[in-house]
Structures are given as C-alpha cells and as structure tokens.
mmCIF file of C-alpha atoms in Angstrom:
data_model
loop_
_atom_site.group_PDB
_atom_site.id
_atom_site.type_symbol
_atom_site.label_atom_id
_atom_site.label_comp_id
_atom_site.label_asym_id
_atom_site.label_seq_id
_atom_site.Cartn_x
_atom_site.Cartn_y
_atom_site.Cartn_z
ATOM 1 C CA UNK X 1 -5.309 9.121 -40.596
ATOM 2 C CA UNK X 2 -3.648 6.045 -38.704
ATOM 3 C CA UNK X 3 -4.771 3.008 -39.146
ATOM 4 C CA UNK X 4 -6.942 2.092 -35.959
ATOM 5 C CA UNK X 5 -5.564 -0.580 -32.996
ATOM 6 C CA UNK X 6 -8.002 -2.901 -31.596
ATOM 7 C CA UNK X 7 -8.598 -2.136 -27.955
ATOM 8 C CA UNK X 8 -11.647 -5.158 -27.656
ATOM 9 C CA UNK X 9 -12.764 -6.116 -25.566
ATOM 10 C CA UNK X 10 -12.171 -2.551 -23.669
ATOM 11 C CA UNK X 11 -14.348 0.280 -24.031
ATOM 12 C CA UNK X 12 -12.419 2.842 -21.219
ATOM 13 C CA UNK X 13 -8.996 3.267 -19.580
ATOM 14 C CA UNK X 14 -8.999 4.725 -16.152
ATOM 15 C CA UNK X 15 -6.000 6.487 -14.785
ATOM 16 C CA UNK X 16 -5.778 5.612 -11.147
ATOM 17 C CA UNK X 17 -3.957 7.695 -8.654
ATOM 18 C CA UNK X 18 -3.497 8.949 -5.360
ATOM 19 C CA UNK X 19 -4.736 12.427 -5.403
ATOM 20 C CA UNK X 20 -3.460 15.420 -3.286
ATOM 21 C CA UNK X 21 -4.898 18.987 -1.982
ATOM 22 C CA UNK X 22 -5.087 21.833 -4.123
ATOM 23 C CA UNK X 23 -5.369 24.624 -1.822
ATOM 24 C CA UNK X 24 -4.391 25.125 1.985
ATOM 25 C CA UNK X 25 -8.043 24.506 3.018
ATOM 26 C CA UNK X 26 -7.711 20.562 1.375
ATOM 27 C CA UNK X 27 -4.443 19.564 3.580
ATOM 28 C CA UNK X 28 -6.236 18.256 6.695
ATOM 29 C CA UNK X 29 -9.135 16.657 4.930
ATOM 30 C CA UNK X 30 -7.005 14.912 2.420
ATOM 31 C CA UNK X 31 -4.902 13.755 5.209
ATOM 32 C CA UNK X 32 -7.782 12.560 7.122
ATOM 33 C CA UNK X 33 -8.860 10.468 4.052
ATOM 34 C CA UNK X 34 -5.238 8.995 3.820
ATOM 35 C CA UNK X 35 -4.815 8.064 7.429
ATOM 36 C CA UNK X 36 -8.797 6.956 7.643
ATOM 37 C CA UNK X 37 -9.131 4.299 10.194
ATOM 38 C CA UNK X 38 -5.861 4.773 12.504
ATOM 39 C CA UNK X 39 -7.268 7.505 14.922
ATOM 40 C CA UNK X 40 -4.952 10.271 14.382
ATOM 41 C CA UNK X 41 -5.554 13.307 15.639
ATOM 42 C CA UNK X 42 -6.393 16.405 13.771
ATOM 43 C CA UNK X 43 -3.313 18.580 15.611
ATOM 44 C CA UNK X 44 -1.063 15.912 14.314
ATOM 45 C CA UNK X 45 -2.112 15.996 10.826
ATOM 46 C CA UNK X 46 -1.809 19.665 10.579
ATOM 47 C CA UNK X 47 2.010 19.068 11.788
ATOM 48 C CA UNK X 48 2.204 16.729 9.130
ATOM 49 C CA UNK X 49 0.622 19.027 6.684
ATOM 50 C CA UNK X 50 3.540 21.510 6.843
ATOM 51 C CA UNK X 51 5.219 19.925 3.574
ATOM 52 C CA UNK X 52 1.844 20.831 2.336
ATOM 53 C CA UNK X 53 1.599 24.191 3.473
ATOM 54 C CA UNK X 54 5.265 25.148 2.270
ATOM 55 C CA UNK X 55 3.915 24.766 -1.186
ATOM 56 C CA UNK X 56 0.977 26.790 -0.707
ATOM 57 C CA UNK X 57 -1.423 23.773 0.337
ATOM 58 C CA UNK X 58 -1.112 22.376 -3.222
ATOM 59 C CA UNK X 59 0.379 19.128 -4.129
ATOM 60 C CA UNK X 60 1.743 19.021 -7.874
ATOM 61 C CA UNK X 61 0.337 15.339 -8.325
ATOM 62 C CA UNK X 62 -2.946 16.396 -9.714
ATOM 63 C CA UNK X 63 -1.479 18.716 -12.430
ATOM 64 C CA UNK X 64 1.115 15.923 -13.033
ATOM 65 C CA UNK X 65 -2.100 13.588 -13.653
ATOM 66 C CA UNK X 66 -3.658 16.119 -16.021
ATOM 67 C CA UNK X 67 -0.760 16.519 -17.935
ATOM 68 C CA UNK X 68 -0.672 12.645 -18.406
ATOM 69 C CA UNK X 69 -4.033 12.721 -19.191
ATOM 70 C CA UNK X 70 -3.617 14.960 -21.925
ATOM 71 C CA UNK X 71 -0.664 13.383 -23.305
ATOM 72 C CA UNK X 72 -2.487 9.734 -22.982
ATOM 73 C CA UNK X 73 -5.305 11.083 -25.134
ATOM 74 C CA UNK X 74 -3.035 12.824 -27.715
ATOM 75 C CA UNK X 75 -1.310 9.714 -28.170
ATOM 76 C CA UNK X 76 -4.190 7.477 -28.417
ATOM 77 C CA UNK X 77 -5.618 10.158 -31.186
ATOM 78 C CA UNK X 78 -2.815 10.022 -33.050
ATOM 79 C CA UNK X 79 -2.236 6.380 -33.237
ATOM 80 C CA UNK X 80 -5.881 5.430 -33.760
ATOM 81 C CA UNK X 81 -6.689 4.158 -30.377
ATOM 82 C CA UNK X 82 -10.311 4.796 -29.805
ATOM 83 C CA UNK X 83 -10.471 4.529 -26.334
ATOM 84 C CA UNK X 84 -11.694 7.393 -23.524
ATOM 85 C CA UNK X 85 -9.258 8.076 -20.565
ATOM 86 C CA UNK X 86 -11.199 8.695 -17.664
ATOM 87 C CA UNK X 87 -9.249 9.656 -14.183
ATOM 88 C CA UNK X 88 -9.937 8.870 -10.271
ATOM 89 C CA UNK X 89 -7.858 9.324 -7.057
ATOM 90 C CA UNK X 90 -8.021 7.383 -3.955
ATOM 91 C CA UNK X 91 -7.868 10.259 -1.815
ATOM 92 C CA UNK X 92 -9.053 13.206 -3.424
ATOM 93 C CA UNK X 93 -11.303 14.595 -6.193
ATOM 94 C CA UNK X 94 -12.036 13.498 -8.486
ATOM 95 C CA UNK X 95 -12.543 10.383 -6.143
ATOM 96 C CA UNK X 96 -12.373 6.933 -7.765
ATOM 97 C CA UNK X 97 -15.985 5.686 -6.771
ATOM 98 C CA UNK X 98 -17.249 8.895 -8.397
ATOM 99 C CA UNK X 99 -15.574 8.480 -11.651
ATOM 100 C CA UNK X 100 -16.899 4.622 -11.796
ATOM 101 C CA UNK X 101 -20.096 6.205 -11.234
ATOM 102 C CA UNK X 102 -19.751 8.309 -14.220
ATOM 103 C CA UNK X 103 -17.925 5.248 -16.283
ATOM 104 C CA UNK X 104 -21.458 3.358 -15.968
ATOM 105 C CA UNK X 105 -23.451 6.004 -16.905
ATOM 106 C CA UNK X 106 -21.542 6.514 -19.964
ATOM 107 C CA UNK X 107 -22.035 2.959 -20.762
ATOM 108 C CA UNK X 108 -18.560 1.752 -20.155
ATOM 109 C CA UNK X 109 -18.299 -2.103 -19.231
ATOM 110 C CA UNK X 110 -15.099 -3.533 -19.682
ATOM 111 C CA UNK X 111 -12.423 -1.139 -18.027
ATOM 112 C CA UNK X 112 -8.358 -1.141 -18.151
ATOM 113 C CA UNK X 113 -6.761 0.640 -15.352
ATOM 114 C CA UNK X 114 -3.237 2.193 -15.281
ATOM 115 C CA UNK X 115 -2.072 3.092 -11.534
ATOM 116 C CA UNK X 116 0.440 5.477 -11.309
ATOM 117 C CA UNK X 117 2.692 3.513 -9.396
ATOM 118 C CA UNK X 118 4.877 1.068 -11.710
ATOM 119 C CA UNK X 119 6.491 -1.471 -9.228
ATOM 120 C CA UNK X 120 4.540 -4.394 -6.731
ATOM 121 C CA UNK X 121 4.007 -3.772 -3.290
ATOM 122 C CA UNK X 122 0.931 -3.289 -1.252
ATOM 123 C CA UNK X 123 0.373 0.365 -1.353
ATOM 124 C CA UNK X 124 1.669 0.444 -4.897
ATOM 125 C CA UNK X 125 -0.979 -2.275 -5.874
ATOM 126 C CA UNK X 126 -2.973 -4.323 -4.107
ATOM 127 C CA UNK X 127 -4.260 -1.225 -1.843
ATOM 128 C CA UNK X 128 -5.367 0.088 -5.304
ATOM 129 C CA UNK X 129 -7.241 -3.316 -6.235
ATOM 130 C CA UNK X 130 -9.058 -2.982 -2.592
ATOM 131 C CA UNK X 131 -10.062 1.163 -3.436
ATOM 132 C CA UNK X 132 -11.597 -0.676 -6.721
ATOM 133 C CA UNK X 133 -13.068 -3.169 -4.919
ATOM 134 C CA UNK X 134 -14.673 -0.869 -2.313
ATOM 135 C CA UNK X 135 -15.801 1.238 -5.023
ATOM 136 C CA UNK X 136 -17.461 -1.718 -6.794
ATOM 137 C CA UNK X 137 -19.276 -2.474 -3.771
ATOM 138 C CA UNK X 138 -20.428 0.973 -3.833
ATOM 139 C CA UNK X 139 -22.058 0.822 -6.955
ATOM 140 C CA UNK X 140 -23.188 -2.652 -6.502
ATOM 141 C CA UNK X 141 -25.172 -1.485 -3.562
ATOM 142 C CA UNK X 142 -26.852 1.492 -5.552
ATOM 143 C CA UNK X 143 -27.961 -1.312 -7.961
ATOM 144 C CA UNK X 144 -25.673 -0.153 -10.525
ATOM 145 C CA UNK X 145 -24.537 -2.771 -13.248
ATOM 146 C CA UNK X 146 -20.982 -2.934 -12.675
ATOM 147 C CA UNK X 147 -18.274 -2.915 -15.030
ATOM 148 C CA UNK X 148 -15.702 -5.902 -15.453
ATOM 149 C CA UNK X 149 -12.309 -4.147 -14.267
ATOM 150 C CA UNK X 150 -8.912 -5.462 -15.330
ATOM 151 C CA UNK X 151 -5.359 -3.596 -14.004
ATOM 152 C CA UNK X 152 -2.198 -3.224 -17.006
ATOM 153 C CA UNK X 153 0.889 -4.932 -15.579
ATOM 154 C CA UNK X 154 3.584 -3.553 -13.916
ATOM 155 C CA UNK X 155 5.559 -0.944 -16.488
ATOM 156 C CA UNK X 156 8.609 -0.709 -14.014
ATOM 157 C CA UNK X 157 11.183 -2.350 -16.767
ATOM 158 C CA UNK X 158 8.900 -1.167 -20.148
ATOM 159 C CA UNK X 159 11.464 0.918 -22.275
ATOM 160 C CA UNK X 160 8.942 3.679 -22.453
ATOM 161 C CA UNK X 161 9.424 4.263 -18.571
ATOM 162 C CA UNK X 162 13.248 3.398 -18.051
ATOM 163 C CA UNK X 163 14.462 5.350 -21.146
ATOM 164 C CA UNK X 164 13.085 8.924 -20.321
ATOM 165 C CA UNK X 165 14.058 8.340 -16.580
ATOM 166 C CA UNK X 166 18.054 7.281 -18.284
ATOM 167 C CA UNK X 167 18.058 10.638 -20.103
ATOM 168 C CA UNK X 168 17.009 12.457 -16.916
ATOM 169 C CA UNK X 169 20.055 11.172 -15.276
ATOM 170 C CA UNK X 170 22.444 11.929 -18.465
ATOM 171 C CA UNK X 171 21.070 15.699 -18.209
ATOM 172 C CA UNK X 172 21.499 15.964 -14.285
ATOM 173 C CA UNK X 173 25.053 14.869 -14.799
ATOM 174 C CA UNK X 174 25.934 17.154 -17.461
ATOM 175 C CA UNK X 175 24.472 19.993 -15.148
ATOM 176 C CA UNK X 176 27.248 19.010 -12.400
ATOM 177 C CA UNK X 177 30.120 20.721 -12.715
ATOM 178 C CA UNK X 178 32.759 19.715 -14.895
ATOM 179 C CA UNK X 179 35.544 18.872 -12.385
ATOM 180 C CA UNK X 180 33.160 16.691 -9.913
ATOM 181 C CA UNK X 181 30.839 15.010 -12.791
ATOM 182 C CA UNK X 182 33.446 11.956 -13.793
ATOM 183 C CA UNK X 183 33.334 10.946 -9.787
ATOM 184 C CA UNK X 184 29.730 11.495 -9.214
ATOM 185 C CA UNK X 185 27.998 8.530 -7.506
ATOM 186 C CA UNK X 186 23.873 7.693 -8.418
ATOM 187 C CA UNK X 187 21.503 7.604 -5.644
ATOM 188 C CA UNK X 188 18.566 5.703 -6.967
ATOM 189 C CA UNK X 189 15.640 6.691 -4.727
ATOM 190 C CA UNK X 190 12.120 5.208 -3.931
ATOM 191 C CA UNK X 191 9.458 5.408 -1.504
ATOM 192 C CA UNK X 192 10.640 3.212 1.821
ATOM 193 C CA UNK X 193 8.318 0.557 3.168
ATOM 194 C CA UNK X 194 8.336 -1.487 6.062
ATOM 195 C CA UNK X 195 10.625 -4.238 5.603
ATOM 196 C CA UNK X 196 7.904 -6.870 6.373
ATOM 197 C CA UNK X 197 5.651 -5.480 3.170
ATOM 198 C CA UNK X 198 8.665 -5.406 1.054
ATOM 199 C CA UNK X 199 9.588 -9.047 2.249
ATOM 200 C CA UNK X 200 5.666 -10.173 1.010
ATOM 201 C CA UNK X 201 5.601 -8.030 -2.156
ATOM 202 C CA UNK X 202 4.985 -9.983 -5.475
ATOM 203 C CA UNK X 203 3.556 -13.323 -6.398
ATOM 204 C CA UNK X 204 4.160 -15.622 -3.328
ATOM 205 C CA UNK X 205 7.463 -17.075 -5.141
ATOM 206 C CA UNK X 206 9.327 -13.649 -4.964
ATOM 207 C CA UNK X 207 8.688 -13.617 -1.390
ATOM 208 C CA UNK X 208 11.815 -13.459 0.517
ATOM 209 C CA UNK X 209 14.090 -10.592 1.682
ATOM 210 C CA UNK X 210 13.181 -7.545 0.211
ATOM 211 C CA UNK X 211 10.630 -9.502 -2.315
ATOM 212 C CA UNK X 212 9.636 -8.113 -5.715
ATOM 213 C CA UNK X 213 9.429 -4.323 -4.610
ATOM 214 C CA UNK X 214 13.376 -4.432 -4.095
ATOM 215 C CA UNK X 215 14.189 -6.786 -6.883
ATOM 216 C CA UNK X 216 12.093 -4.398 -9.333
ATOM 217 C CA UNK X 217 13.813 -1.335 -8.304
ATOM 218 C CA UNK X 218 17.281 -2.794 -8.321
ATOM 219 C CA UNK X 219 16.502 -4.206 -12.238
ATOM 220 C CA UNK X 220 15.842 -0.709 -13.216
ATOM 221 C CA UNK X 221 18.713 1.048 -11.292
ATOM 222 C CA UNK X 222 20.854 -1.212 -13.227
ATOM 223 C CA UNK X 223 19.423 -0.751 -16.501
ATOM 224 C CA UNK X 224 19.994 3.004 -16.146
ATOM 225 C CA UNK X 225 23.280 2.582 -14.934
ATOM 226 C CA UNK X 226 24.389 0.686 -17.739
ATOM 227 C CA UNK X 227 22.898 2.847 -20.191
ATOM 228 C CA UNK X 228 24.498 6.048 -18.703
ATOM 229 C CA UNK X 229 28.112 3.813 -18.864
ATOM 230 C CA UNK X 230 27.505 3.050 -22.277
ATOM 231 C CA UNK X 231 26.415 6.828 -23.253
ATOM 232 C CA UNK X 232 29.235 8.568 -21.115
ATOM 233 C CA UNK X 233 31.734 6.055 -21.072
ATOM 234 C CA UNK X 234 31.960 6.315 -17.022
ATOM 235 C CA UNK X 235 31.188 3.533 -14.689
ATOM 236 C CA UNK X 236 29.264 5.713 -11.856
ATOM 237 C CA UNK X 237 29.032 3.973 -9.020
ATOM 238 C CA UNK X 238 25.472 3.404 -7.385
ATOM 239 C CA UNK X 239 22.828 2.450 -4.681
ATOM 240 C CA UNK X 240 19.190 1.716 -4.162
ATOM 241 C CA UNK X 241 18.313 4.151 -1.530
ATOM 242 C CA UNK X 242 14.876 5.233 0.122
ATOM 243 C CA UNK X 243 13.142 8.238 1.028
ATOM 244 C CA UNK X 244 9.712 9.263 2.777
ATOM 245 C CA UNK X 245 9.542 6.712 5.612
ATOM 246 C CA UNK X 246 6.372 7.864 7.455
ATOM 247 C CA UNK X 247 5.947 4.768 10.369
ATOM 248 C CA UNK X 248 6.434 4.145 13.828
ATOM 249 C CA UNK X 249 10.375 4.238 14.817
ATOM 250 C CA UNK X 250 9.952 0.531 15.986
ATOM 251 C CA UNK X 251 8.976 -1.060 12.965
ATOM 252 C CA UNK X 252 11.856 -1.657 10.672
ATOM 253 C CA UNK X 253 11.493 -0.102 7.057
ATOM 254 C CA UNK X 254 13.527 -0.062 3.980
ATOM 255 C CA UNK X 255 17.006 1.771 4.385
ATOM 256 C CA UNK X 256 19.550 3.681 3.754
ATOM 257 C CA UNK X 257 17.648 6.980 3.718
ATOM 258 C CA UNK X 258 18.663 9.253 1.099
ATOM 259 C CA UNK X 259 19.701 11.933 3.674
ATOM 260 C CA UNK X 260 22.121 9.054 5.654
ATOM 261 C CA UNK X 261 23.324 7.873 2.487
ATOM 262 C CA UNK X 262 24.237 11.563 1.445
ATOM 263 C CA UNK X 263 26.099 11.787 4.598
ATOM 264 C CA UNK X 264 27.913 8.482 4.111
ATOM 265 C CA UNK X 265 29.005 9.550 0.797
ATOM 266 C CA UNK X 266 30.390 12.468 1.499
ATOM 267 C CA UNK X 267 32.390 11.197 4.646
ATOM 268 C CA UNK X 268 33.832 8.580 1.842
ATOM 269 C CA UNK X 269 35.016 11.567 -0.274
ATOM 270 C CA UNK X 270 32.360 11.215 -3.142
ATOM 271 C CA UNK X 271 32.755 14.621 -5.017
ATOM 272 C CA UNK X 272 28.886 14.623 -6.153
ATOM 273 C CA UNK X 273 25.790 12.670 -6.141
ATOM 274 C CA UNK X 274 22.733 12.427 -8.700
ATOM 275 C CA UNK X 275 19.465 11.644 -7.082
ATOM 276 C CA UNK X 276 17.429 10.020 -9.355
ATOM 277 C CA UNK X 277 13.701 9.036 -8.192
ATOM 278 C CA UNK X 278 13.088 5.937 -10.174
ATOM 279 C CA UNK X 279 10.334 4.826 -7.500
ATOM 280 C CA UNK X 280 7.800 7.927 -8.858
ATOM 281 C CA UNK X 281 6.000 8.455 -11.937
ATOM 282 C CA UNK X 282 5.835 12.008 -11.392
ATOM 283 C CA UNK X 283 7.003 15.008 -9.473
ATOM 284 C CA UNK X 284 4.756 14.887 -6.450
ATOM 285 C CA UNK X 285 5.331 15.964 -3.000
ATOM 286 C CA UNK X 286 7.495 13.328 -1.693
ATOM 287 C CA UNK X 287 10.000 14.269 -4.686
ATOM 288 C CA UNK X 288 9.507 18.148 -4.201
ATOM 289 C CA UNK X 289 9.788 17.977 -0.037
ATOM 290 C CA UNK X 290 12.161 15.081 0.321
ATOM 291 C CA UNK X 291 14.292 15.546 -2.259
ATOM 292 C CA UNK X 292 13.994 19.087 -3.612
ATOM 293 C CA UNK X 293 13.965 20.488 -0.032
ATOM 294 C CA UNK X 294 15.231 18.050 2.513
ATOM 295 C CA UNK X 295 18.145 16.045 0.802
ATOM 296 C CA UNK X 296 19.306 19.316 -1.261
ATOM 297 C CA UNK X 297 19.305 21.202 2.348
ATOM 298 C CA UNK X 298 21.488 17.857 3.929
ATOM 299 C CA UNK X 299 23.517 18.296 0.832
ATOM 300 C CA UNK X 300 23.959 21.980 1.186
ATOM 301 C CA UNK X 301 25.131 21.729 4.640
ATOM 302 C CA UNK X 302 27.655 19.072 3.726
ATOM 303 C CA UNK X 303 29.184 21.109 1.109
ATOM 304 C CA UNK X 304 28.332 18.214 -1.518
ATOM 305 C CA UNK X 305 27.280 19.048 -5.111
ATOM 306 C CA UNK X 306 23.748 17.385 -5.677
ATOM 307 C CA UNK X 307 21.528 17.239 -8.576
ATOM 308 C CA UNK X 308 18.218 15.689 -8.828
ATOM 309 C CA UNK X 309 16.789 14.089 -12.307
ATOM 310 C CA UNK X 310 13.521 14.239 -13.533
ATOM 311 C CA UNK X 311 10.601 11.985 -12.970
ATOM 312 C CA UNK X 312 8.937 10.450 -16.221
ATOM 313 C CA UNK X 313 5.713 12.537 -15.962
ATOM 314 C CA UNK X 314 3.849 13.154 -19.165
ATOM 315 C CA UNK X 315 6.818 12.204 -20.959
ATOM 316 C CA UNK X 316 5.657 11.079 -24.695
ATOM 317 C CA UNK X 317 7.288 8.005 -24.532
ATOM 318 C CA UNK X 318 5.476 6.934 -21.202
ATOM 319 C CA UNK X 319 2.135 7.746 -23.040
ATOM 320 C CA UNK X 320 3.175 5.452 -25.913
ATOM 321 C CA UNK X 321 4.288 3.073 -23.719
ATOM 322 C CA UNK X 322 0.698 2.909 -22.251
ATOM 323 C CA UNK X 323 -0.889 2.818 -25.431
ATOM 324 C CA UNK X 324 1.309 -0.398 -26.154
ATOM 325 C CA UNK X 325 0.579 -1.935 -22.612
ATOM 326 C CA UNK X 326 -3.399 -1.304 -23.510
ATOM 327 C CA UNK X 327 -3.202 -2.957 -27.254
ATOM 328 C CA UNK X 328 -1.094 -5.924 -25.803
ATOM 329 C CA UNK X 329 -3.598 -6.532 -22.908
ATOM 330 C CA UNK X 330 -6.480 -6.295 -24.839
ATOM 331 C CA UNK X 331 -4.759 -8.968 -27.806
ATOM 332 C CA UNK X 332 -4.162 -11.288 -24.551
ATOM 333 C CA UNK X 333 -7.876 -10.860 -23.521
ATOM 334 C CA UNK X 334 -8.887 -11.815 -27.190
ATOM 335 C CA UNK X 335 -6.846 -14.979 -27.152
ATOM 336 C CA UNK X 336 -3.814 -14.001 -29.409
ATOM 337 C CA UNK X 337 -0.285 -14.419 -29.207
ATOM 338 C CA UNK X 338 1.525 -11.529 -28.051
ATOM 339 C CA UNK X 339 5.102 -10.637 -27.174
ATOM 340 C CA UNK X 340 5.309 -8.368 -24.316
ATOM 341 C CA UNK X 341 7.861 -5.700 -24.105
ATOM 342 C CA UNK X 342 10.248 -5.495 -21.368
ATOM 343 C CA UNK X 343 13.799 -4.636 -20.403
ATOM 344 C CA UNK X 344 16.180 -6.177 -17.936
ATOM 345 C CA UNK X 345 16.534 -9.245 -16.386
ATOM 346 C CA UNK X 346 13.271 -10.164 -14.738
ATOM 347 C CA UNK X 347 11.067 -9.849 -18.071
ATOM 348 C CA UNK X 348 7.194 -8.752 -18.336
ATOM 349 C CA UNK X 349 4.994 -8.852 -14.956
ATOM 350 C CA UNK X 350 1.935 -11.074 -14.794
ATOM 351 C CA UNK X 351 -1.098 -9.704 -16.330
ATOM 352 C CA UNK X 352 -3.573 -10.896 -13.341
ATOM 353 C CA UNK X 353 -1.992 -10.549 -9.712
ATOM 354 C CA UNK X 354 -2.243 -13.801 -8.203
ATOM 355 C CA UNK X 355 -3.422 -15.343 -5.282
ATOM 356 C CA UNK X 356 -0.981 -14.469 -2.268
ATOM 357 C CA UNK X 357 0.365 -11.423 -4.071
ATOM 358 C CA UNK X 358 1.602 -8.311 -1.900
ATOM 359 C CA UNK X 359 -1.117 -9.443 0.852
ATOM 360 C CA UNK X 360 -2.289 -7.033 3.451
ATOM 361 C CA UNK X 361 -1.884 -7.659 7.467
ATOM 362 C CA UNK X 362 -5.803 -7.477 7.048
ATOM 363 C CA UNK X 363 -7.297 -9.399 4.267
ATOM 364 C CA UNK X 364 -9.698 -7.387 2.459
ATOM 365 C CA UNK X 365 -11.549 -7.827 -0.938
ATOM 366 C CA UNK X 366 -9.582 -6.696 -3.771
ATOM 367 C CA UNK X 367 -10.598 -6.238 -7.713
ATOM 368 C CA UNK X 368 -8.866 -6.909 -10.734
ATOM 369 C CA UNK X 369 -6.902 -10.128 -9.300
ATOM 370 C CA UNK X 370 -7.157 -13.946 -9.526
ATOM 371 C CA UNK X 371 -8.735 -13.378 -5.813
ATOM 372 C CA UNK X 372 -11.187 -10.622 -7.144
ATOM 373 C CA UNK X 373 -15.005 -11.360 -6.143
ATOM 374 C CA UNK X 374 -15.774 -9.425 -9.309
ATOM 375 C CA UNK X 375 -14.560 -11.080 -11.974
#
C-alpha cells in the first residue's frame, strides 16, 4: 500500500464545471440556464442550440467530467490520498447546489474546489466563485451547516497540464503530410472574451491590456512552442488566437478569430496549421464545433492542411497534478512550507483570489476569495 498522503484539514474535493445537455430535449432548458437574466427569447435559443443538435443534442463535457472523476479517484487511491471526490455543475445536472447539499449531508465541512478552467478571468474564475456563494446562500436559507470552501489555484502552468498538451501538438504535427510539416504554424486557441474583461483579469496589479488572461495563455503557448522546438529541432512560428465569440457585434472581444487567422496564414503562403486548444481542459462543444467543424471547414475551403491537437481531458498526468495541488494546498492550510510547482515565467498563481481580482460589472458575493462572505 502507498504511504498515506495528508489532505488535512480538507475532507472532500469538488469538481466544479459548466455542465451541458445530454439529449435534444435538454438543449433549450440548458441554454436558458446559461443565459438566465438576459431576456433572450426561446426562439433565439433554439437557433443557438443548432450547434448542439448537430451532435444529437449532447455536449461531450459531462462524459469528459465523468472520465476525469474516474481518473482522479483512481490516482488518489493509487497514491494513498483518502479524499472523496464530488461533482457539481453551474448550468446542468448534477447542479452545484444539489451537490453541496449532498456533501453537507455526508458530513463534509472543509471542501477544496477544482474548476474546469485553468486561467484567470471573470467567466473562468470569479463567476464560479459567485456560483459557490449563491449555492451557500441557498443552503444557509435552508438552515444547513455551511462547509468552508477553498479553491485550488490556477493550474495553467503546472507540468501536468502543459505536458499533455505538448504531446498533443507533437502528435498533430506528426499527422501532417511530411512535405508540409516543417513549415507548419501553430495556432494556440482559447475562448475569446470581451477586451474589458480581459484587461481586468487577475489581481489588480496584473490589470492592463489583456490582463492576466492573455499573459497566462501567452506563457503556456511559449512553453509548448519551446518544448516542440527542443524535441523536433524545428522552430514552428506560432500565435495566440481566439474562438467561440458570443457577444454583441459592437462590443470589442479578443482577436484574431481562428477562422480569420487561417485565412491570413493561407494568404501568407503558410503550408499547414496545427490548432492547439490550450484554453480548454476537455473536448467540449466549443472545441468540437468551433474547431473540428467550423475551422476545419474553413481550412478545407482554403485548401490548407490543418490538424487539431488534443485537450488534456482525463490524462493521468493531469489527475496527478490535481493530487499534487491538493496536497500542496492542504500543507499551506496546516502552516507548512511548500514549494509550489509551476513552469514558465509567471510562477505559481495565488491560493486566495484577492480583492479586485477579475471583477464583475455588477458586483455580487463570491466565495473562496479574500472578499468572501463565507470565510
């Protein structure tokens, strides 16, 4: 048996994700949950839902999370980490509030949260913290004893996240025809967000053009590009590009869009492109549609060879990284000295989101941060 790893004071890990429909009848109710409070007509939601209907109304994100849960539980058991793992979503079953209610019934009082978003931003961090605060408020209204909740630090530059993506890029390059492989460009993709949200992402000292959101993605892209050069001997040009824009046309969002980038690269005579979705933990709908469907269709129209590298998903190295992050955070809570593991120029992220980090346009309570009302 492995030596037991100490998760004290924590007694549970919560995998917190976005959620997604699991059948055609789920699509519009799911989108109503996602867009709650925005007054979007149901007919418009049916139009938006066509991306899901192309895949039978099923988002792959839930099965991806089930696979990650299995990987985490196996890794924890194999390494002597006695910590139960739960799963809750923001927008579909299993709903976050229901999962927290279950955890309270099971006697869980100190909970660590892993979100399926690796980078700093409002939608990728603070909004999850707001959802946690909403769920705790609901439990408080029911008279339940509230658990204390902490969130694991951003893991964008942890080796267990970066190395699987590097291997994915190498496999995608190897899959290109040999005659175009040496000149292939790397397009590192992530979710576009409003430039105003990007500029205020991360702690206040990181605010500025692009904020921590862009800076963190650029750091990961450099790490992967450098590793590819070291392992192949070829210096592939690269750029950080964006996908999945969903906002009003008059609001500036991060650019260039991946399809525009493919057109530009083709016009410049680039022989091939590898699309590397570094902003996503798993192959959910925005990867399957925006890259595997829309961007690949654009590339075929241009006659430009493209390949798409894999996301991290349930890679055992990512599960091991989560274990290391749990043990690291638990040691910090016990007052022990730790050396956080991080690659690149930015170093490890903060354990506690500071005041002013990734602010919302309309301030709302957020748990698991310095400004939490549930400390």
